[in-house]
Amino acid sequence: MSVFVARQAILNRNQNVVAYELLFRDSPENCFPGVSDGQATARLIMENQLNLGTRHITSGKKALINIGPESLKLDLCEFLPCKDVVIELLETIEPTDDTYELCRKLFHSNYKLALDDFVYSPQWERFLKLVNLIKFDIRLTPLDEIPLVVNKLKKHKNIKLLAEKIETDEEYKLARQMGFDYFQGYYFARPAMIEQKDIHYNYGLVIAIYSEVMKPDPDVKVITGLFELDAALAYKLLRLLNSGVFPLQSQISSLKQALVYLGQARLKKFVSLIVTAHTARTKPIELMQMCVIRARFCELIASKVAKQVQGEAFLTGLFSLLDAILDKPMDLLVDKLPFPDEIKVALTGEKNDLYYILETVKAYETGSWWALEKAVSLINLDSAFLPKLYKQAVKWADSYKDNI
């Protein structure tokens, strides 16, 4: 499949290109799509850093990567090698105590930090010792309005200044005269589109891996087996280990060794990165949580009425919202999953034990008591058991969130 990214040159006072800002795109149209900052950054990482790497796009120069409030909280910077990137903190980030602690963590992890579209306020003062670059959007704050702020910032020897959205020779000369170190804008270069090929992976398997890694005591053998079912997921995993983010002490000779080396905490973040990248803005992470609740609820009901299919009931519940998450027909999706036929037919609406268990769960969720009584009669279960089983399912699913 084709993936897209735009890059815009950043020049020094000698008009030499020293870095590129990377801008997420999801089509050949050179404009930002309507996605959250978290999804944009996650997809940029998945489709570029964990593809051929940012240095491939920037011709070996530094890459400025936009990080918004959601991306900062999700620790997405952890998937970017500090030696290759500058973390560009977007203007939507507030100078709160929490933000300061997250920035301080990045600073002590050797990341270079930049403040985008900077407008000075005293609340940003303590951040200045952590920052290497400050960008001024001269369309928002014209050059003739900021000389006092520029002079104040020039006293910080660790900080360089960048004037962006320069469109004329006059603006460039004025910014240079004011002491700006770097320049960016249409006067020098428009964002250039870059199209690359990336590899498709099975999102259904991502959900199965998500379900396992979020358990308090995940089984590395199960996780390894799931990664082995999809060459694209295995490739992304190995690219992560070889991307310069983590120092490798030895060569990786198996997927199990790769997973053990990555560790449980990083693996959780990696799977969450994939989920974030491919969960649309209108399909929040809560939908994934609902899948996990359904999975456990179906499994618990099966333990009462059909013990021989508990495992199959779990998978039926887990994948019952896959069509809603991916906006694709369920029959098309299950055809690409390594499931036994009884799970596939239940998910596509054919009646069997798993179908009736799932229908019971759906009726309970919607509070449709007439439908619920009809559903439980078909599996020979007293509906009085359901509130207790549902409470157990929610508690179990919450333990996933607590272990992220």
Short mmCIF file of C-alpha atoms in Angstrom, two decimals:
data_model
loop_
_atom_site.label_atom_id
_atom_site.label_comp_id
_atom_site.label_asym_id
_atom_site.label_seq_id
_atom_site.Cartn_x
_atom_site.Cartn_y
_atom_site.Cartn_z
CA MET A 1 0.00 0.00 0.00
CA SER A 2 1.04 3.63 -0.48
CA VAL A 3 1.68 5.91 2.50
CA PHE A 4 2.40 9.61 2.41
CA VAL A 5 4.36 12.24 4.29
CA ALA A 6 5.33 15.82 3.47
CA ARG A 7 8.63 17.43 4.36
CA GLN A 8 9.50 21.12 4.49
CA ALA A 9 13.06 22.36 4.58
CA ILE A 10 14.54 24.37 7.46
CA LEU A 11 17.48 26.57 6.53
CA ASN A 12 20.25 28.27 8.51
CA ARG A 13 21.57 31.81 8.08
CA ASN A 14 23.66 30.69 5.09
CA GLN A 15 20.49 29.27 3.48
CA ASN A 16 21.76 25.71 3.81
CA VAL A 17 19.17 23.03 4.60
CA VAL A 18 19.87 21.72 8.12
CA ALA A 19 16.62 19.85 8.92
CA TYR A 20 13.14 19.01 7.68
CA GLU A 21 9.79 19.26 9.39
CA LEU A 22 7.77 16.10 8.69
CA LEU A 23 4.03 16.59 8.20
CA PHE A 24 1.55 13.71 8.30
CA ARG A 25 -0.53 13.11 5.16
CA ASP A 26 -2.93 10.27 4.38
CA SER A 27 -3.34 10.87 0.63
CA PRO A 28 -1.57 12.52 -2.31
CA GLU A 29 -3.40 15.74 -1.36
CA ASN A 30 -0.85 18.00 0.32
CA CYS A 31 -3.01 18.98 3.29
CA PHE A 32 -3.47 17.80 6.85
CA PRO A 33 -6.34 15.28 7.19
CA GLY A 34 -9.02 15.52 9.87
CA VAL A 35 -7.51 13.22 12.48
CA SER A 36 -6.46 13.68 16.08
CA ASP A 37 -2.88 14.65 16.84
CA GLY A 38 -2.38 11.25 18.50
CA GLN A 39 -3.45 9.33 15.42
CA ALA A 40 -1.45 11.57 13.10
CA THR A 41 1.75 11.08 15.11
CA ALA A 42 1.13 7.36 15.61
CA ARG A 43 0.62 6.83 11.87
CA LEU A 44 3.66 8.93 11.01
CA ILE A 45 5.71 6.68 13.30
CA MET A 46 4.18 3.43 12.01
CA GLU A 47 4.34 4.38 8.32
CA ASN A 48 7.70 6.15 8.32
CA GLN A 49 9.91 5.58 11.37
CA LEU A 50 8.96 1.88 11.51
CA ASN A 51 9.11 1.59 7.73
CA LEU A 52 12.37 2.89 6.24
CA GLY A 53 13.08 5.38 9.02
CA THR A 54 12.93 9.18 9.20
CA ARG A 55 16.54 9.55 8.02
CA HIS A 56 15.51 7.99 4.71
CA ILE A 57 12.99 10.84 4.27
CA THR A 58 15.24 13.65 5.51
CA SER A 59 18.39 12.59 3.63
CA GLY A 60 20.14 12.01 6.95
CA LYS A 61 19.22 15.37 8.48
CA LYS A 62 17.23 16.00 11.67
CA ALA A 63 13.45 15.57 11.49
CA LEU A 64 11.10 17.89 13.37
CA ILE A 65 8.11 15.82 14.50
CA ASN A 66 4.89 17.48 15.67
CA ILE A 67 3.71 16.35 19.09
CA GLY A 68 0.37 17.51 20.47
CA PRO A 69 -1.25 17.00 23.89
CA GLU A 70 -2.54 13.49 23.12
CA SER A 71 0.75 12.32 21.61
CA LEU A 72 2.69 13.68 24.59
CA LYS A 73 0.50 11.87 27.12
CA LEU A 74 0.64 8.62 25.12
CA ASP A 75 4.47 8.64 25.26
CA LEU A 76 4.67 8.35 21.47
CA CYS A 77 8.05 10.10 21.53
CA GLU A 78 9.49 6.89 22.96
CA PHE A 79 9.27 5.35 19.48
CA LEU A 80 11.47 8.05 17.95
CA PRO A 81 15.28 7.89 18.19
CA CYS A 82 16.49 10.97 20.06
CA LYS A 83 19.54 11.37 17.82
CA ASP A 84 17.40 11.71 14.68
CA VAL A 85 14.54 13.98 15.74
CA VAL A 86 13.52 17.24 17.35
CA ILE A 87 10.26 16.99 19.27
CA GLU A 88 8.12 19.95 18.19
CA LEU A 89 5.59 20.71 20.93
CA LEU A 90 2.49 22.14 19.28
CA GLU A 91 0.84 25.36 20.44
CA THR A 92 -2.17 23.35 21.66
CA ILE A 93 -0.08 22.05 24.58
CA GLU A 94 -0.68 23.95 27.82
CA PRO A 95 2.25 24.90 30.14
CA THR A 96 0.90 22.86 33.08
CA ASP A 97 2.78 20.97 35.79
CA ASP A 98 2.01 17.67 34.04
CA THR A 99 3.36 19.02 30.76
CA TYR A 100 6.50 20.22 32.48
CA GLU A 101 7.17 16.79 33.99
CA LEU A 102 6.66 15.08 30.62
CA CYS A 103 9.03 17.57 28.95
CA ARG A 104 11.58 17.15 31.72
CA LYS A 105 11.49 13.38 31.17
CA LEU A 106 12.13 13.86 27.45
CA PHE A 107 14.94 16.33 28.14
CA HIS A 108 16.67 13.87 30.47
CA SER A 109 16.23 11.17 27.81
CA ASN A 110 18.36 13.34 25.48
CA TYR A 111 15.56 14.56 23.23
CA LYS A 112 15.83 18.01 21.66
CA LEU A 113 12.65 20.03 22.26
CA ALA A 114 11.10 22.84 20.23
CA LEU A 115 8.13 25.11 21.00
CA ASP A 116 5.89 25.70 17.98
CA ASP A 117 3.99 28.94 17.20
CA PHE A 118 5.41 30.43 20.38
CA VAL A 119 3.62 33.25 22.19
CA TYR A 120 5.45 34.25 25.35
CA SER A 121 3.77 34.06 28.75
CA PRO A 122 5.37 33.75 32.23
CA GLN A 123 4.01 30.18 32.51
CA TRP A 124 6.53 29.10 29.83
CA GLU A 125 9.53 30.56 31.65
CA ARG A 126 10.50 27.36 33.49
CA PHE A 127 10.33 25.40 30.22
CA LEU A 128 13.03 27.51 28.61
CA LYS A 129 15.86 25.60 30.28
CA LEU A 130 14.57 22.41 28.64
CA VAL A 131 14.08 23.82 25.13
CA ASN A 132 16.58 23.98 22.25
CA LEU A 133 14.46 25.68 19.61
CA ILE A 134 11.58 28.18 19.56
CA LYS A 135 9.51 28.73 16.43
CA PHE A 136 7.60 31.94 15.66
CA ASP A 137 4.80 31.84 13.10
CA ILE A 138 5.17 35.30 11.57
CA ARG A 139 1.67 35.14 10.11
CA LEU A 140 0.29 34.90 13.68
CA THR A 141 2.86 37.14 15.38
CA PRO A 142 4.37 39.54 12.82
CA LEU A 143 8.09 40.24 13.12
CA ASP A 144 7.58 43.88 14.06
CA GLU A 145 5.59 42.83 17.15
CA ILE A 146 8.15 40.53 18.78
CA PRO A 147 11.56 42.23 19.05
CA LEU A 148 11.36 42.44 22.85
CA VAL A 149 10.53 38.73 23.16
CA VAL A 150 13.27 37.81 20.68
CA ASN A 151 15.85 39.85 22.60
CA LYS A 152 14.73 38.21 25.86
CA LEU A 153 15.06 34.72 24.41
CA LYS A 154 18.46 35.42 22.83
CA LYS A 155 19.84 35.68 26.38
CA HIS A 156 19.25 31.93 26.74
CA LYS A 157 22.38 30.46 25.15
CA ASN A 158 20.77 27.02 24.78
CA ILE A 159 17.90 28.33 22.63
CA LYS A 160 17.91 28.89 18.87
CA LEU A 161 15.13 30.83 17.14
CA LEU A 162 13.27 29.89 13.96
CA ALA A 163 11.01 32.14 11.89
CA GLU A 164 8.44 30.10 9.99
CA LYS A 165 5.98 30.92 7.19
CA ILE A 166 8.37 33.36 5.59
CA GLU A 167 6.96 34.23 2.17
CA THR A 168 8.99 37.20 0.93
CA ASP A 169 12.58 38.35 0.65
CA GLU A 170 11.73 41.33 2.85
CA GLU A 171 10.49 39.05 5.66
CA TYR A 172 13.59 36.89 5.39
CA LYS A 173 15.95 39.89 5.59
CA LEU A 174 14.10 41.37 8.57
CA ALA A 175 14.12 38.03 10.45
CA ARG A 176 17.82 37.63 9.74
CA GLN A 177 18.51 41.16 10.94
CA MET A 178 16.59 40.45 14.17
CA GLY A 179 18.94 37.54 14.92
CA PHE A 180 16.87 34.50 13.97
CA ASP A 181 19.01 31.40 13.49
CA TYR A 182 16.76 29.33 11.23
CA PHE A 183 14.10 29.98 8.60
CA GLN A 184 11.19 28.08 7.08
CA GLY A 185 8.46 29.01 4.63
CA TYR A 186 7.20 29.17 1.05
CA TYR A 187 9.90 31.72 0.20
CA PHE A 188 12.41 28.84 0.41
CA ALA A 189 10.36 25.72 -0.25
CA ARG A 190 6.80 24.44 -0.06
CA PRO A 191 6.16 21.11 1.72
CA ALA A 192 7.18 18.35 -0.70
CA MET A 193 5.09 15.21 -0.84
CA ILE A 194 6.85 11.85 -0.49
CA GLU A 195 5.07 8.60 -1.34
CA GLN A 196 6.40 5.32 0.01
CA LYS A 197 5.26 1.72 0.04
CA ASP A 198 4.33 0.20 3.36
CA ILE A 199 3.16 -3.26 4.32
CA HIS A 200 -0.42 -4.23 5.21
CA TYR A 201 -0.99 -6.03 8.48
CA ASN A 202 -3.97 -7.85 9.93
CA TYR A 203 -5.75 -5.52 12.34
CA GLY A 204 -7.77 -8.40 13.72
CA LEU A 205 -4.57 -9.97 14.99
CA VAL A 206 -3.63 -6.62 16.54
CA ILE A 207 -6.76 -6.81 18.67
CA ALA A 208 -5.94 -10.38 19.70
CA ILE A 209 -2.41 -9.31 20.67
CA TYR A 210 -3.84 -6.29 22.51
CA SER A 211 -6.12 -8.59 24.48
CA GLU A 212 -3.23 -10.81 25.56
CA VAL A 213 -0.58 -8.16 26.34
CA MET A 214 -2.94 -6.17 28.55
CA LYS A 215 -3.45 -9.13 30.87
CA PRO A 216 -1.71 -8.87 34.26
CA ASP A 217 0.31 -11.98 33.36
CA PRO A 218 0.50 -12.23 29.54
CA ASP A 219 1.74 -15.44 27.89
CA VAL A 220 4.74 -14.70 25.66
CA LYS A 221 4.17 -17.97 23.77
CA VAL A 222 0.64 -16.90 22.83
CA ILE A 223 1.86 -13.45 21.78
CA THR A 224 4.70 -14.95 19.75
CA GLY A 225 2.25 -17.25 18.00
CA LEU A 226 0.03 -14.31 17.05
CA PHE A 227 2.96 -12.30 15.65
CA GLU A 228 4.01 -15.37 13.67
CA LEU A 229 0.65 -15.32 11.88
CA ASP A 230 1.36 -11.97 10.23
CA ALA A 231 4.63 -11.15 8.49
CA ALA A 232 3.80 -7.42 8.45
CA LEU A 233 3.35 -7.24 12.24
CA ALA A 234 6.54 -9.24 12.72
CA TYR A 235 8.33 -6.79 10.41
CA LYS A 236 7.12 -3.76 12.40
CA LEU A 237 8.25 -5.40 15.63
CA LEU A 238 11.73 -6.08 14.28
CA ARG A 239 11.93 -2.59 12.74
CA LEU A 240 11.17 -1.14 16.16
CA LEU A 241 14.08 -3.02 17.68
CA ASN A 242 16.37 -1.96 14.85
CA SER A 243 15.16 1.65 14.57
CA GLY A 244 17.74 3.19 16.87
CA VAL A 245 15.25 3.71 19.70
CA PHE A 246 16.60 0.87 21.85
CA PRO A 247 20.27 -0.14 22.02
CA LEU A 248 20.62 -3.77 20.93
CA GLN A 249 23.20 -5.81 22.83
CA SER A 250 22.96 -8.83 20.52
CA GLN A 251 21.35 -9.93 17.29
CA ILE A 252 17.72 -11.07 17.34
CA SER A 253 17.25 -14.58 16.02
CA SER A 254 13.55 -15.21 16.78
CA LEU A 255 10.30 -13.35 17.37
CA LYS A 256 10.14 -14.72 20.91
CA GLN A 257 13.61 -13.31 21.61
CA ALA A 258 12.47 -9.96 20.16
CA LEU A 259 9.41 -9.88 22.44
CA VAL A 260 11.41 -10.82 25.52
CA TYR A 261 14.00 -8.15 24.70
CA LEU A 262 11.31 -5.51 24.19
CA GLY A 263 9.77 -6.28 27.58
CA GLN A 264 6.19 -6.23 28.76
CA ALA A 265 5.90 -2.46 29.34
CA ARG A 266 7.32 -1.52 25.94
CA LEU A 267 5.28 -4.20 24.21
CA LYS A 268 2.08 -2.74 25.69
CA LYS A 269 3.05 0.69 24.39
CA PHE A 270 3.92 -0.75 20.98
CA VAL A 271 0.55 -2.46 20.61
CA SER A 272 -1.19 0.69 21.88
CA LEU A 273 0.72 2.64 19.21
CA ILE A 274 -0.71 0.39 16.49
CA VAL A 275 -4.22 0.68 17.94
CA THR A 276 -3.91 4.48 18.14
CA ALA A 277 -2.62 4.70 14.57
CA HIS A 278 -5.55 2.78 13.13
CA THR A 279 -8.45 3.65 15.40
CA ALA A 280 -10.26 6.51 13.72
CA ARG A 281 -11.03 9.74 15.54
CA THR A 282 -14.69 8.71 15.75
CA LYS A 283 -13.73 5.26 17.11
CA PRO A 284 -12.03 5.96 20.43
CA ILE A 285 -9.98 3.54 22.50
CA GLU A 286 -13.11 2.94 24.64
CA LEU A 287 -14.40 0.82 21.76
CA MET A 288 -11.42 -1.46 22.25
CA GLN A 289 -12.24 -1.64 25.95
CA MET A 290 -15.79 -2.65 25.07
CA CYS A 291 -14.38 -5.49 22.96
CA VAL A 292 -12.43 -6.78 25.95
CA ILE A 293 -15.49 -6.57 28.23
CA ARG A 294 -17.56 -8.46 25.68
CA ALA A 295 -14.87 -11.11 25.33
CA ARG A 296 -14.75 -11.83 29.05
CA PHE A 297 -18.54 -11.61 29.42
CA CYS A 298 -19.04 -14.16 26.60
CA GLU A 299 -16.42 -16.43 28.18
CA LEU A 300 -18.11 -16.28 31.60
CA ILE A 301 -21.53 -17.03 30.10
CA ALA A 302 -20.03 -19.97 28.20
CA SER A 303 -18.61 -21.31 31.48
CA LYS A 304 -22.23 -21.67 32.65
CA VAL A 305 -23.85 -23.06 29.51
CA ALA A 306 -21.19 -24.50 27.17
CA LYS A 307 -17.84 -25.04 28.88
CA GLN A 308 -16.39 -26.75 25.82
CA VAL A 309 -16.44 -23.45 23.84
CA GLN A 310 -15.19 -20.96 26.47
CA GLY A 311 -12.12 -20.06 24.41
CA GLU A 312 -14.15 -19.65 21.24
CA ALA A 313 -16.70 -17.53 23.14
CA PHE A 314 -13.92 -15.20 24.29
CA LEU A 315 -12.71 -14.67 20.71
CA THR A 316 -16.27 -14.19 19.45
CA GLY A 317 -16.84 -11.37 21.92
CA LEU A 318 -13.40 -9.88 21.33
CA PHE A 319 -13.93 -9.55 17.57
CA SER A 320 -17.64 -8.73 17.63
CA LEU A 321 -17.00 -5.00 17.10
CA LEU A 322 -14.28 -5.33 14.49
CA ASP A 323 -16.60 -4.14 11.71
CA ALA A 324 -17.45 -0.99 13.71
CA ILE A 325 -13.78 -0.28 14.40
CA LEU A 326 -12.61 -0.69 10.80
CA ASP A 327 -15.80 0.38 8.98
CA LYS A 328 -15.72 -2.77 6.87
CA PRO A 329 -18.18 -5.69 6.50
CA MET A 330 -17.71 -8.42 9.09
CA ASP A 331 -17.75 -11.22 6.51
CA LEU A 332 -14.84 -9.60 4.69
CA LEU A 333 -12.86 -9.25 7.93
CA VAL A 334 -13.36 -12.72 9.41
CA ASP A 335 -12.34 -14.29 6.12
CA LYS A 336 -8.83 -12.94 6.79
CA LEU A 337 -8.60 -14.34 10.33
CA PRO A 338 -7.33 -17.81 11.32
CA PHE A 339 -10.55 -18.77 13.11
CA PRO A 340 -12.50 -22.02 13.22
CA ASP A 341 -15.73 -21.93 11.23
CA GLU A 342 -17.98 -21.82 14.32
CA ILE A 343 -16.54 -18.41 15.30
CA LYS A 344 -16.73 -17.04 11.75
CA VAL A 345 -20.36 -18.01 11.28
CA ALA A 346 -21.35 -16.65 14.68
CA LEU A 347 -19.77 -13.28 13.88
CA THR A 348 -21.51 -13.12 10.52
CA GLY A 349 -24.94 -13.90 11.97
CA GLU A 350 -25.42 -17.63 11.55
CA LYS A 351 -27.05 -19.29 14.54
CA ASN A 352 -24.99 -21.56 16.79
CA ASP A 353 -24.08 -21.61 20.52
CA LEU A 354 -21.57 -18.79 20.09
CA TYR A 355 -24.11 -16.65 18.22
CA TYR A 356 -26.68 -17.05 21.00
CA ILE A 357 -24.12 -16.22 23.69
CA LEU A 358 -23.14 -13.06 21.81
CA GLU A 359 -26.80 -12.11 21.35
CA THR A 360 -27.29 -12.45 25.12
CA VAL A 361 -24.38 -10.07 25.71
CA LYS A 362 -25.72 -7.53 23.18
CA ALA A 363 -29.18 -7.62 24.72
CA TYR A 364 -27.76 -7.09 28.21
CA GLU A 365 -25.64 -4.13 27.00
CA THR A 366 -28.63 -2.38 25.44
CA GLY A 367 -30.98 -3.02 28.36
CA SER A 368 -33.46 -4.68 26.04
CA TRP A 369 -35.02 -6.99 28.63
CA TRP A 370 -37.56 -8.60 26.28
CA ALA A 371 -34.73 -9.50 23.87
CA LEU A 372 -32.60 -10.60 26.81
CA GLU A 373 -35.19 -13.05 28.15
CA LYS A 374 -35.58 -14.50 24.66
CA ALA A 375 -31.79 -14.84 24.30
CA VAL A 376 -31.18 -16.53 27.66
CA SER A 377 -34.02 -18.98 27.01
CA LEU A 378 -32.14 -20.18 23.93
CA ILE A 379 -29.00 -20.95 25.96
CA ASN A 380 -30.88 -22.23 29.01
CA LEU A 381 -29.48 -19.61 31.43
CA ASP A 382 -31.21 -17.77 34.25
CA SER A 383 -30.85 -14.03 33.55
CA ALA A 384 -30.37 -13.44 37.28
CA PHE A 385 -26.75 -14.61 36.87
CA LEU A 386 -25.90 -11.91 34.33
CA PRO A 387 -25.36 -8.82 36.54
CA LYS A 388 -22.72 -10.67 38.57
CA LEU A 389 -21.00 -12.02 35.46
CA TYR A 390 -21.01 -8.60 33.81
CA LYS A 391 -19.51 -6.98 36.90
CA GLN A 392 -16.72 -9.61 36.85
CA ALA A 393 -16.11 -8.90 33.14
CA VAL A 394 -15.83 -5.15 33.69
CA LYS A 395 -13.48 -5.61 36.64
CA TRP A 396 -11.30 -7.95 34.58
CA ALA A 397 -11.25 -5.55 31.61
CA ASP A 398 -10.37 -2.63 33.90
CA SER A 399 -7.30 -4.55 35.02
CA TYR A 400 -6.11 -4.25 31.39
CA LYS A 401 -6.30 -0.48 31.53
CA ASP A 402 -4.55 -0.39 34.89
CA ASN A 403 -1.65 -2.36 33.40
CA ILE A 404 -1.13 -0.18 30.32
#
